[in-house]
Amino acid sequence: MNISKVAKASGLTAKTIRYYESIGLIKAPQRSDNGYRSYGDSALRELRFVKRARETGFNLEECQELLALYRDEHRSSAQVKKLAEEKMVDLRERIAGLQAMLSSLEQLTRCCHGDERPECPILDELGKE
């Protein structure tokens, strides 16, 4: 498959695929005689794997670890579970931070009249030192 076909099949852009290659996340594909990249089924599986891992919240470094485990037939599922549990802790912390931000904004917007007056408690609060 050429890069446009593998991009469509994986749900990623060609630019993203080339980036993943450049950082060593995925292996560089074979090149055809005309120099075009040629991807096989295993590359497509790995690209889909990375896409799903990213959608689940894993960063590129974590995807590298997961891919190494995915490729290793002698891995233990305990290693994979540990990574997933660490990601859940991270996501919970991020969610808590986002909820705190939302609460602050809700409080600020309740204080603002939202009318034609120039006074704005939101801007006042954000401008505090």
Coordinates of C-alpha atoms in Angstrom, one line a residue:
M1 CA 0.0 0.0 0.0
N2 CA 1.2 3.5 -0.7
I3 CA 1.1 6.2 2.0
S4 CA -2.3 7.6 0.9
K5 CA -3.9 4.2 1.0
V6 CA -2.5 3.3 4.4
A7 CA -3.5 6.8 5.7
K8 CA -7.0 6.3 4.6
A9 CA -7.1 2.7 6.0
S10 CA -5.6 3.8 9.4
G11 CA -7.5 7.0 9.8
L12 CA -4.3 9.0 10.1
T13 CA -3.0 11.7 7.7
A14 CA 0.1 11.0 5.5
K15 CA 1.8 13.8 7.4
T16 CA 1.2 12.1 10.7
I17 CA 2.5 8.8 9.3
R18 CA 5.7 10.5 8.0
Y19 CA 6.1 12.2 11.4
Y20 CA 5.8 8.8 13.2
E21 CA 8.4 7.4 10.9
S22 CA 10.8 10.4 11.5
I23 CA 10.7 10.0 15.3
G24 CA 11.1 6.2 15.1
L25 CA 7.6 5.4 16.4
I26 CA 7.0 3.1 13.4
K27 CA 9.6 1.4 11.3
A28 CA 10.5 3.0 8.0
P29 CA 8.6 1.2 5.2
Q30 CA 10.1 -0.5 2.2
R31 CA 10.6 1.8 -0.8
S32 CA 9.5 0.8 -4.3
D33 CA 11.7 1.3 -7.3
N34 CA 10.3 4.7 -7.8
G35 CA 11.1 5.7 -4.2
Y36 CA 7.5 5.7 -2.9
R37 CA 6.9 4.2 0.5
S38 CA 5.2 0.8 0.5
Y39 CA 3.4 -0.4 3.6
G40 CA 2.4 -3.9 4.5
D41 CA -0.4 -5.2 6.7
S42 CA 1.8 -5.2 9.8
A43 CA 2.5 -1.5 9.4
L44 CA -1.2 -0.8 9.0
R45 CA -2.0 -2.8 12.2
E46 CA 0.6 -0.8 14.1
L47 CA -0.7 2.5 12.8
R48 CA -4.2 1.6 13.8
F49 CA -2.8 0.5 17.2
V50 CA -1.1 3.9 17.7
K51 CA -4.2 5.8 16.6
R52 CA -6.4 3.9 19.1
A53 CA -3.7 4.4 21.8
R54 CA -3.6 8.1 21.2
E55 CA -7.4 8.3 21.3
T56 CA -7.2 6.6 24.7
G57 CA -4.9 9.3 26.0
F58 CA -1.5 7.8 25.6
N59 CA 1.3 10.2 24.6
L60 CA 3.9 9.4 21.9
E61 CA 6.4 8.1 24.4
E62 CA 3.8 5.9 26.0
C63 CA 2.8 4.7 22.5
Q64 CA 6.4 3.7 21.9
E65 CA 6.3 1.6 25.1
L66 CA 3.0 0.0 24.2
L67 CA 4.2 -0.7 20.6
A68 CA 7.3 -2.4 22.0
L69 CA 5.0 -4.6 24.2
Y70 CA 2.6 -5.2 21.3
R71 CA 5.6 -6.4 19.1
D72 CA 7.0 -8.6 21.9
E73 CA 5.4 -12.0 22.0
H74 CA 7.0 -12.8 25.3
R75 CA 5.6 -9.8 27.1
S76 CA 3.5 -10.1 30.2
S77 CA 0.1 -8.6 30.4
A78 CA 1.0 -7.3 33.8
Q79 CA 3.4 -4.8 32.0
V80 CA 0.6 -3.6 29.8
K81 CA -1.9 -3.4 32.7
K82 CA 0.6 -1.3 34.7
L83 CA 0.9 1.2 31.9
A84 CA -2.9 1.4 31.5
E85 CA -3.4 1.9 35.2
E86 CA -0.8 4.7 35.3
K87 CA -2.6 6.4 32.4
M88 CA -5.9 6.2 34.3
V89 CA -4.3 7.9 37.3
D90 CA -2.9 10.6 34.9
L91 CA -6.3 11.1 33.2
R92 CA -8.1 11.3 36.6
E93 CA -5.7 14.1 37.7
R94 CA -6.2 15.9 34.4
I95 CA -10.0 15.6 34.7
A96 CA -9.8 17.0 38.3
G97 CA -7.8 19.9 37.0
L98 CA -10.3 20.6 34.2
Q99 CA -13.2 20.4 36.6
A100 CA -11.5 22.9 38.9
M101 CA -11.0 25.3 35.9
L102 CA -14.7 24.8 34.9
S103 CA -15.8 25.6 38.5
S104 CA -13.7 28.8 38.5
L105 CA -15.1 29.9 35.2
E106 CA -18.7 29.2 36.4
Q107 CA -18.1 31.2 39.5
L108 CA -16.7 34.1 37.5
T109 CA -19.5 34.1 34.9
R110 CA -22.1 34.2 37.7
C111 CA -20.5 37.4 39.0
C112 CA -20.6 39.1 35.6
H113 CA -23.7 41.0 34.6
G114 CA -23.0 40.5 30.9
D115 CA -24.6 43.7 30.0
E116 CA -23.5 47.0 28.2
R117 CA -21.5 48.2 31.2
P118 CA -17.7 48.1 30.8
E119 CA -17.1 46.7 34.3
C120 CA -16.4 43.0 34.1
P121 CA -15.6 40.8 37.2
I122 CA -14.2 38.2 34.9
L123 CA -11.5 40.5 33.4
D124 CA -10.9 42.0 36.9
E125 CA -10.2 38.5 38.4
L126 CA -8.0 37.4 35.5
G127 CA -6.0 40.7 35.7
K128 CA -5.2 40.3 39.4
E129 CA -1.6 39.9 40.4

